[in-house]
Amino acid sequence: MAPKRPRGAGAFPKAVESPAPGRPDPDALYAALDLGTNSCRMLIAQPKGSGFHVVDSFSKSVQLGAGLERTGRLSRSSMSRTVQALRICQQKLKRNKVKRMRLIATEACRRAKNARDFIRQVKRETGLTLEIIQPEEEARLAVISCAPLVSTKTEQLLVVDIGGGSTELVWIDISSIPRRDRPSAIMRLHAGFHPVESPFPAAKVVDWISVPLGVATLRDQFHDVEDDAARFALMSWFFEENLADFAPYKDEQAREGFQIVGTSGTVTTVAASHLGLKRYDRTKVDGLRMTSDQIDKVIRGYLELGPQGRRRDPRIGEDRQALIMSGSAILQALLRLWPTDRLSVADRGLREGLLYAQMSADGVLEDGPF
């Protein structure tokens, strides 16, 4: 069955700036919380020019979607872990006296039969109101957050957001837009993938798709395959099969003028491995460009390490050794179809988009042609 493509709202993010010094005015603060299949992440920030300063943040692996593939429901233990994490977020929001916020949930809550009960439990126990967003909004948030990484030489762009429960792909044609305007044209997609008439050049969304397979859901589908290499190959080919209804799937793409921007823990981990980092460093990873061959070399290295070796790798660790292979299987499938010399690594995503959506709606950012 082809993944559904429901309608949704847009947003407007850019890269996060450095933490702000001093105690900010609570009336100037905004918060964005992203509850995914694996992780709970939050940013609290204040506007600064056309960007923002981070005042406080939170990130924790809660594995909300554990067991969802098998039962269709969120488990009691998963919900309990998540509520505990959300209590910490609520404390941070209260301590910073944040009044403007948007708190979203994605694929795990979209799919779970008991998601509404969980949302009510969160409200009852933490006072936080979670909003389940649709795949199109999730895809738009990924696109806009990655816009600053788009090269002015790019004519065809593929933005990929590999999540815990789903993967969003958006193919954008910017070949008819003057080079200097290409990143800005992509940012203007916050108004929708098919915006109304505008005096500014518009990026053309050729097609987009939300595949209900992310690092957790894909791993769970093949958990019974014992051989590491066989499991990886099966995951990669299975993910490719789910791209059959994505229009660009049928066409070969020349490397010249083609760029992929990837935003996910998988892509940033692969980048850290490529750089040989002992400790993760966002400043070195965000915006890094890699070739298909470099990425393939890293993935082959993961396979050679095996499960035990990946657990000992400081860039991967005990909790993520299986997830990095399902994520790498997705990445390999994409690069098998569309090899590129320019895959840009984006350490940014939904939280940044949510912040900019709120800030731009309130008119507190410096003006821009967006």
CSV table of C-alpha atoms in Angstrom, one decimal:
chain,number,residue,atom,x,y,z
A,1,MET,CA,0.0,0.0,0.0
A,2,ALA,CA,1.3,3.4,-0.9
A,3,PRO,CA,2.1,5.7,2.0
A,4,LYS,CA,-0.6,8.4,2.5
A,5,ARG,CA,0.1,12.0,1.8
A,6,PRO,CA,-2.2,14.0,4.0
A,7,ARG,CA,-2.4,17.8,4.1
A,8,GLY,CA,-0.6,19.7,6.8
A,9,ALA,CA,0.7,23.1,7.9
A,10,GLY,CA,4.1,24.6,7.3
A,11,ALA,CA,6.9,26.2,9.3
A,12,PHE,CA,10.0,28.2,8.9
A,13,PRO,CA,13.3,27.2,10.5
A,14,LYS,CA,17.0,28.0,10.3
A,15,ALA,CA,20.1,26.8,12.1
A,16,VAL,CA,20.4,27.1,15.9
A,17,GLU,CA,22.8,29.8,17.2
A,18,SER,CA,24.9,29.7,20.3
A,19,PRO,CA,23.4,29.8,23.8
A,20,ALA,CA,22.4,33.2,25.0
A,21,PRO,CA,24.2,34.8,27.9
A,22,GLY,CA,22.4,36.1,31.0
A,23,ARG,CA,18.8,35.6,32.0
A,24,PRO,CA,16.4,36.3,29.1
A,25,ASP,CA,13.0,38.1,29.3
A,26,PRO,CA,10.4,35.3,29.7
A,27,ASP,CA,8.1,37.3,27.4
A,28,ALA,CA,10.7,36.8,24.6
A,29,LEU,CA,11.0,33.1,24.9
A,30,TYR,CA,9.6,30.3,22.7
A,31,ALA,CA,9.7,26.6,23.1
A,32,ALA,CA,9.5,23.7,20.7
A,33,LEU,CA,9.1,20.0,21.7
A,34,ASP,CA,9.4,17.1,19.3
A,35,LEU,CA,8.3,13.7,20.6
A,36,GLY,CA,9.3,11.0,18.1
A,37,THR,CA,9.3,7.3,18.0
A,38,ASN,CA,12.7,7.1,19.8
A,39,SER,CA,13.4,10.5,21.3
A,40,CYS,CA,12.0,13.4,23.2
A,41,ARG,CA,13.7,16.7,22.4
A,42,MET,CA,13.0,20.3,23.3
A,43,LEU,CA,14.5,23.7,22.7
A,44,ILE,CA,13.8,27.0,24.5
A,45,ALA,CA,15.0,30.0,22.6
A,46,GLN,CA,14.7,33.7,22.1
A,47,PRO,CA,14.7,35.6,18.8
A,48,LYS,CA,17.9,37.2,17.7
A,49,GLY,CA,18.0,39.1,14.4
A,50,SER,CA,16.9,36.6,11.8
A,51,GLY,CA,17.9,33.6,14.0
A,52,PHE,CA,17.6,32.7,17.6
A,53,HIS,CA,19.7,31.9,20.7
A,54,VAL,CA,19.1,28.7,22.6
A,55,VAL,CA,18.4,29.3,26.3
A,56,ASP,CA,17.7,25.7,27.4
A,57,SER,CA,17.4,22.3,25.8
A,58,PHE,CA,16.5,18.7,26.5
A,59,SER,CA,17.1,15.4,24.7
A,60,LYS,CA,16.4,11.9,25.9
A,61,SER,CA,15.9,8.5,24.3
A,62,VAL,CA,12.4,7.4,25.5
A,63,GLN,CA,11.7,4.6,22.9
A,64,LEU,CA,8.0,5.5,22.9
A,65,GLY,CA,7.5,3.2,19.9
A,66,ALA,CA,9.0,0.1,21.4
A,67,GLY,CA,6.8,-2.9,20.6
A,68,LEU,CA,4.4,-0.7,18.5
A,69,GLU,CA,5.2,-2.7,15.3
A,70,ARG,CA,4.0,-5.9,17.0
A,71,THR,CA,1.0,-4.7,19.1
A,72,GLY,CA,-0.2,-1.5,17.4
A,73,ARG,CA,-0.2,0.1,20.8
A,74,LEU,CA,2.1,2.2,23.0
A,75,SER,CA,3.2,0.0,25.9
A,76,ARG,CA,2.8,1.0,29.6
A,77,SER,CA,6.6,1.1,30.1
A,78,SER,CA,7.2,3.3,27.0
A,79,MET,CA,4.5,5.7,28.1
A,80,SER,CA,5.9,5.8,31.6
A,81,ARG,CA,9.4,6.6,30.4
A,82,THR,CA,8.0,9.3,28.1
A,83,VAL,CA,5.9,10.9,30.8
A,84,GLN,CA,9.0,11.1,33.1
A,85,ALA,CA,10.9,12.9,30.3
A,86,LEU,CA,8.0,15.2,29.7
A,87,ARG,CA,7.9,16.1,33.4
A,88,ILE,CA,11.5,17.4,33.1
A,89,CYS,CA,10.5,19.4,30.0
A,90,GLN,CA,7.5,20.8,31.9
A,91,GLN,CA,9.9,21.9,34.8
A,92,LYS,CA,12.2,23.6,32.3
A,93,LEU,CA,9.2,25.4,30.7
A,94,LYS,CA,8.0,26.5,34.2
A,95,ARG,CA,11.4,27.6,35.4
A,96,ASN,CA,11.9,29.7,32.3
A,97,LYS,CA,8.3,31.0,32.4
A,98,VAL,CA,7.8,30.2,28.8
A,99,LYS,CA,4.4,31.3,27.5
A,100,ARG,CA,4.7,30.6,23.7
A,101,MET,CA,5.3,27.0,22.8
A,102,ARG,CA,4.4,24.2,20.4
A,103,LEU,CA,4.7,20.6,21.5
A,104,ILE,CA,4.3,18.0,18.8
A,105,ALA,CA,4.3,14.2,18.4
A,106,THR,CA,4.9,12.3,15.2
A,107,GLU,CA,4.8,8.8,13.8
A,108,ALA,CA,4.4,6.6,16.9
A,109,CYS,CA,1.4,8.7,18.0
A,110,ARG,CA,0.0,8.8,14.5
A,111,ARG,CA,0.0,5.0,14.4
A,112,ALA,CA,-0.8,3.8,17.9
A,113,LYS,CA,-4.4,2.8,18.7
A,114,ASN,CA,-4.1,4.2,22.2
A,115,ALA,CA,-2.4,7.5,21.2
A,116,ARG,CA,-5.4,9.6,22.3
A,117,ASP,CA,-5.3,8.0,25.7
A,118,PHE,CA,-1.6,8.7,26.0
A,119,ILE,CA,-2.1,12.4,25.0
A,120,ARG,CA,-4.7,12.7,27.8
A,121,GLN,CA,-2.4,11.0,30.3
A,122,VAL,CA,0.4,13.5,29.4
A,123,LYS,CA,-2.0,16.4,29.9
A,124,ARG,CA,-3.2,14.9,33.2
A,125,GLU,CA,0.2,14.2,34.6
A,126,THR,CA,2.3,17.0,33.3
A,127,GLY,CA,-0.1,19.7,32.2
A,128,LEU,CA,1.4,19.7,28.7
A,129,THR,CA,-0.8,19.5,25.6
A,130,LEU,CA,0.8,17.5,22.8
A,131,GLU,CA,-0.3,17.9,19.2
A,132,ILE,CA,0.0,15.0,16.7
A,133,ILE,CA,1.2,16.5,13.4
A,134,GLN,CA,0.6,15.0,9.9
A,135,PRO,CA,3.4,13.7,7.6
A,136,GLU,CA,3.3,16.7,5.2
A,137,GLU,CA,4.0,19.2,8.0
A,138,GLU,CA,6.9,16.9,9.2
A,139,ALA,CA,8.3,16.9,5.7
A,140,ARG,CA,8.0,20.7,5.4
A,141,LEU,CA,9.8,21.3,8.7
A,142,ALA,CA,12.7,19.1,7.5
A,143,VAL,CA,12.9,21.0,4.2
A,144,ILE,CA,12.9,24.5,5.7
A,145,SER,CA,15.4,23.7,8.4
A,146,CYS,CA,17.8,22.4,5.8
A,147,ALA,CA,17.5,25.3,3.4
A,148,PRO,CA,20.7,27.2,4.5
A,149,LEU,CA,22.7,24.1,3.5
A,150,VAL,CA,21.5,24.1,-0.2
A,151,SER,CA,24.3,25.0,-2.6
A,152,THR,CA,23.7,27.8,-5.2
A,153,LYS,CA,24.9,25.3,-7.8
A,154,THR,CA,22.1,22.8,-7.0
A,155,GLU,CA,19.4,22.3,-9.5
A,156,GLN,CA,17.7,19.1,-8.2
A,157,LEU,CA,17.4,18.7,-4.4
A,158,LEU,CA,16.4,15.7,-2.4
A,159,VAL,CA,15.7,16.4,1.3
A,160,VAL,CA,15.6,13.2,3.5
A,161,ASP,CA,14.5,13.1,7.1
A,162,ILE,CA,15.1,9.6,8.6
A,163,GLY,CA,13.1,9.4,11.8
A,164,GLY,CA,12.4,6.6,14.3
A,165,GLY,CA,9.0,5.6,12.8
A,166,SER,CA,8.9,7.2,9.4
A,167,THR,CA,11.1,8.7,6.6
A,168,GLU,CA,10.1,11.8,4.7
A,169,LEU,CA,11.5,12.5,1.2
A,170,VAL,CA,10.9,15.7,-0.7
A,171,TRP,CA,12.3,16.2,-4.2
A,172,ILE,CA,12.6,19.9,-5.2
A,173,ASP,CA,13.4,21.4,-8.7
A,174,ILE,CA,15.1,24.8,-8.4
A,175,SER,CA,16.8,24.8,-11.8
A,176,SER,CA,14.7,27.7,-13.1
A,177,ILE,CA,15.5,30.0,-10.1
A,178,PRO,CA,18.5,32.4,-10.1
A,179,ARG,CA,21.4,30.8,-8.2
A,180,ARG,CA,21.6,33.4,-5.5
A,181,ASP,CA,17.9,33.0,-4.7
A,182,ARG,CA,17.8,29.2,-4.4
A,183,PRO,CA,18.1,28.8,-0.6
A,184,SER,CA,15.6,31.5,-0.1
A,185,ALA,CA,13.2,29.9,-2.5
A,186,ILE,CA,13.3,26.7,-0.5
A,187,MET,CA,12.6,28.6,2.7
A,188,ARG,CA,9.5,30.0,1.2
A,189,LEU,CA,8.0,26.5,1.1
A,190,HIS,CA,7.0,27.1,4.7
A,191,ALA,CA,3.8,28.5,3.1
A,192,GLY,CA,3.1,25.0,1.6
A,193,PHE,CA,4.5,22.6,-1.0
A,194,HIS,CA,2.3,24.3,-3.6
A,195,PRO,CA,2.2,28.0,-2.5
A,196,VAL,CA,-0.1,30.6,-4.0
A,197,GLU,CA,1.1,33.2,-6.5
A,198,SER,CA,4.1,35.2,-5.2
A,199,PRO,CA,6.4,37.9,-6.6
A,200,PHE,CA,9.4,35.8,-5.5
A,201,PRO,CA,10.8,32.8,-7.3
A,202,ALA,CA,9.2,29.6,-6.1
A,203,ALA,CA,10.8,26.2,-5.7
A,204,LYS,CA,8.9,23.4,-7.4
A,205,VAL,CA,8.1,20.3,-5.3
A,206,VAL,CA,8.3,17.5,-7.9
A,207,ASP,CA,7.0,14.9,-5.4
A,208,TRP,CA,7.1,14.0,-1.7
A,209,ILE,CA,6.5,10.9,0.3
A,210,SER,CA,6.3,9.8,3.9
A,211,VAL,CA,7.4,6.1,4.1
A,212,PRO,CA,6.2,4.5,7.4
A,213,LEU,CA,9.6,3.0,8.0
A,214,GLY,CA,12.2,4.7,10.2
A,215,VAL,CA,15.2,3.4,12.1
A,216,ALA,CA,13.0,1.7,14.8
A,217,THR,CA,10.1,0.4,12.7
A,218,LEU,CA,12.5,-1.0,10.1
A,219,ARG,CA,14.7,-2.7,12.7
A,220,ASP,CA,11.6,-4.2,14.3
A,221,GLN,CA,10.3,-5.7,11.0
A,222,PHE,CA,13.6,-7.7,10.6
A,223,HIS,CA,14.5,-8.4,14.2
A,224,ASP,CA,14.1,-12.2,13.7
A,225,VAL,CA,16.9,-12.3,11.0
A,226,GLU,CA,20.0,-13.4,13.0
A,227,ASP,CA,22.7,-12.8,10.4
A,228,ASP,CA,23.9,-9.2,10.6
A,229,ALA,CA,24.8,-8.7,6.9
A,230,ALA,CA,21.6,-10.5,5.7
A,231,ARG,CA,19.4,-8.4,7.9
A,232,PHE,CA,21.0,-5.2,6.6
A,233,ALA,CA,20.6,-6.2,3.0
A,234,LEU,CA,16.9,-7.2,3.5
A,235,MET,CA,16.2,-3.9,5.3
A,236,SER,CA,17.8,-1.9,2.5
A,237,TRP,CA,15.9,-3.6,-0.3
A,238,PHE,CA,12.6,-3.6,1.6
A,239,PHE,CA,12.9,0.2,2.1
A,240,GLU,CA,13.6,0.7,-1.6
A,241,GLU,CA,10.4,-1.3,-2.5
A,242,ASN,CA,8.4,1.3,-0.5
A,243,LEU,CA,9.7,4.1,-2.8
A,244,ALA,CA,7.9,2.7,-5.9
A,245,ASP,CA,5.2,5.3,-5.8
A,246,PHE,CA,7.7,8.2,-5.4
A,247,ALA,CA,7.8,9.8,-8.9
A,248,PRO,CA,11.6,10.4,-9.1
A,249,TYR,CA,12.1,6.7,-8.3
A,250,LYS,CA,11.7,5.9,-12.0
A,251,ASP,CA,14.3,8.3,-13.3
A,252,GLU,CA,18.1,8.3,-13.1
A,253,GLN,CA,19.7,11.5,-11.8
A,254,ALA,CA,23.0,12.8,-13.0
A,255,ARG,CA,25.4,13.7,-10.2
A,256,GLU,CA,26.0,17.2,-11.7
A,257,GLY,CA,23.7,19.8,-10.1
A,258,PHE,CA,22.2,17.2,-7.7
A,259,GLN,CA,22.3,17.4,-3.9
A,260,ILE,CA,20.9,15.4,-1.1
A,261,VAL,CA,20.4,17.0,2.3
A,262,GLY,CA,20.0,14.5,5.1
A,263,THR,CA,18.7,15.2,8.6
A,264,SER,CA,18.7,12.5,11.2
A,265,GLY,CA,20.8,10.8,13.9
A,266,THR,CA,21.8,8.2,11.2
A,267,VAL,CA,23.3,10.8,8.9
A,268,THR,CA,25.1,12.8,11.7
A,269,THR,CA,26.5,9.5,13.2
A,270,VAL,CA,27.8,8.4,9.8
A,271,ALA,CA,29.4,11.9,9.4
A,272,ALA,CA,31.1,11.6,12.8
A,273,SER,CA,32.4,8.2,11.9
A,274,HIS,CA,33.8,9.5,8.6
A,275,LEU,CA,35.6,12.3,10.4
A,276,GLY,CA,36.9,9.9,13.0
A,277,LEU,CA,35.6,12.0,15.9
A,278,LYS,CA,36.0,10.5,19.4
A,279,ARG,CA,33.4,12.9,20.8
A,280,TYR,CA,30.4,14.2,18.8
A,281,ASP,CA,31.0,17.9,17.7
A,282,ARG,CA,28.0,19.6,16.0
A,283,THR,CA,30.2,22.4,14.6
A,284,LYS,CA,32.2,19.9,12.6
A,285,VAL,CA,29.2,17.8,11.5
A,286,ASP,CA,26.5,20.2,10.6
A,287,GLY,CA,26.9,21.3,7.0
A,288,LEU,CA,29.6,18.7,6.2
A,289,ARG,CA,29.4,17.4,2.6
A,290,MET,CA,30.1,13.7,1.8
A,291,THR,CA,30.2,11.6,-1.3
A,292,SER,CA,28.3,8.4,-1.9
A,293,ASP,CA,31.6,6.6,-1.9
A,294,GLN,CA,32.6,8.0,1.5
A,295,ILE,CA,29.3,7.1,3.1
A,296,ASP,CA,29.5,3.6,1.6
A,297,LYS,CA,32.9,3.1,3.2
A,298,VAL,CA,31.6,4.1,6.6
A,299,ILE,CA,28.6,1.7,6.3
A,300,ARG,CA,30.9,-1.2,5.2
A,301,GLY,CA,33.0,-0.4,8.3
A,302,TYR,CA,29.9,-0.8,10.5
A,303,LEU,CA,29.1,-4.2,9.0
A,304,GLU,CA,32.7,-5.3,9.6
A,305,LEU,CA,32.5,-4.2,13.2
A,306,GLY,CA,29.5,-6.4,13.8
A,307,PRO,CA,27.0,-5.8,16.7
A,308,GLN,CA,29.7,-6.1,19.4
A,309,GLY,CA,32.1,-3.8,17.7
A,310,ARG,CA,29.4,-1.2,17.1
A,311,ARG,CA,28.4,-1.3,20.8
A,312,ARG,CA,32.0,-0.4,21.7
A,313,ASP,CA,32.2,2.4,19.1
A,314,PRO,CA,31.9,5.7,21.0
A,315,ARG,CA,30.1,7.3,18.1
A,316,ILE,CA,27.4,4.6,18.2
A,317,GLY,CA,27.1,2.9,21.6
A,318,GLU,CA,25.0,0.2,23.2
A,319,ASP,CA,21.6,1.8,22.7
A,320,ARG,CA,22.0,2.7,19.0
A,321,GLN,CA,24.0,-0.2,17.5
A,322,ALA,CA,20.9,-1.8,15.9
A,323,LEU,CA,19.3,1.5,15.0
A,324,ILE,CA,22.4,2.7,13.1
A,325,MET,CA,22.2,-0.3,10.8
A,326,SER,CA,18.5,0.2,9.9
A,327,GLY,CA,19.2,3.9,9.3
A,328,SER,CA,22.3,3.0,7.2
A,329,ALA,CA,20.1,0.5,5.2
A,330,ILE,CA,17.7,3.4,4.4
A,331,LEU,CA,20.7,5.7,3.5
A,332,GLN,CA,22.3,3.0,1.3
A,333,ALA,CA,19.0,2.4,-0.6
A,334,LEU,CA,18.8,6.1,-1.4
A,335,LEU,CA,22.4,6.4,-2.5
A,336,ARG,CA,22.0,3.2,-4.6
A,337,LEU,CA,19.1,5.0,-6.5
A,338,TRP,CA,20.6,8.5,-6.6
A,339,PRO,CA,24.4,8.5,-6.1
A,340,THR,CA,25.8,12.0,-5.3
A,341,ASP,CA,29.0,13.8,-4.7
A,342,ARG,CA,27.1,16.2,-2.5
A,343,LEU,CA,25.2,14.8,0.5
A,344,SER,CA,25.0,17.6,3.1
A,345,VAL,CA,24.7,16.6,6.7
A,346,ALA,CA,22.1,18.6,8.7
A,347,ASP,CA,22.2,18.5,12.5
A,348,ARG,CA,18.8,20.4,12.7
A,349,GLY,CA,15.2,19.5,12.3
A,350,LEU,CA,11.6,19.8,13.6
A,351,ARG,CA,12.4,21.8,16.8
A,352,GLU,CA,14.1,24.5,14.7
A,353,GLY,CA,11.2,24.6,12.3
A,354,LEU,CA,8.6,24.8,15.1
A,355,LEU,CA,10.5,27.7,16.7
A,356,TYR,CA,10.7,29.7,13.5
A,357,ALA,CA,7.1,29.0,12.6
A,358,GLN,CA,6.0,30.7,15.9
A,359,MET,CA,8.6,33.5,15.7
A,360,SER,CA,7.7,34.4,12.1
A,361,ALA,CA,4.0,34.3,12.8
A,362,ASP,CA,4.5,36.8,15.7
A,363,GLY,CA,6.7,39.0,13.5
A,364,VAL,CA,9.6,39.0,15.9
A,365,LEU,CA,12.3,38.1,13.3
A,366,GLU,CA,14.2,40.4,11.0
A,367,ASP,CA,12.4,40.8,7.7
A,368,GLY,CA,13.3,38.5,4.8
A,369,PRO,CA,11.8,37.5,1.5
A,370,PHE,CA,10.2,34.4,3.0
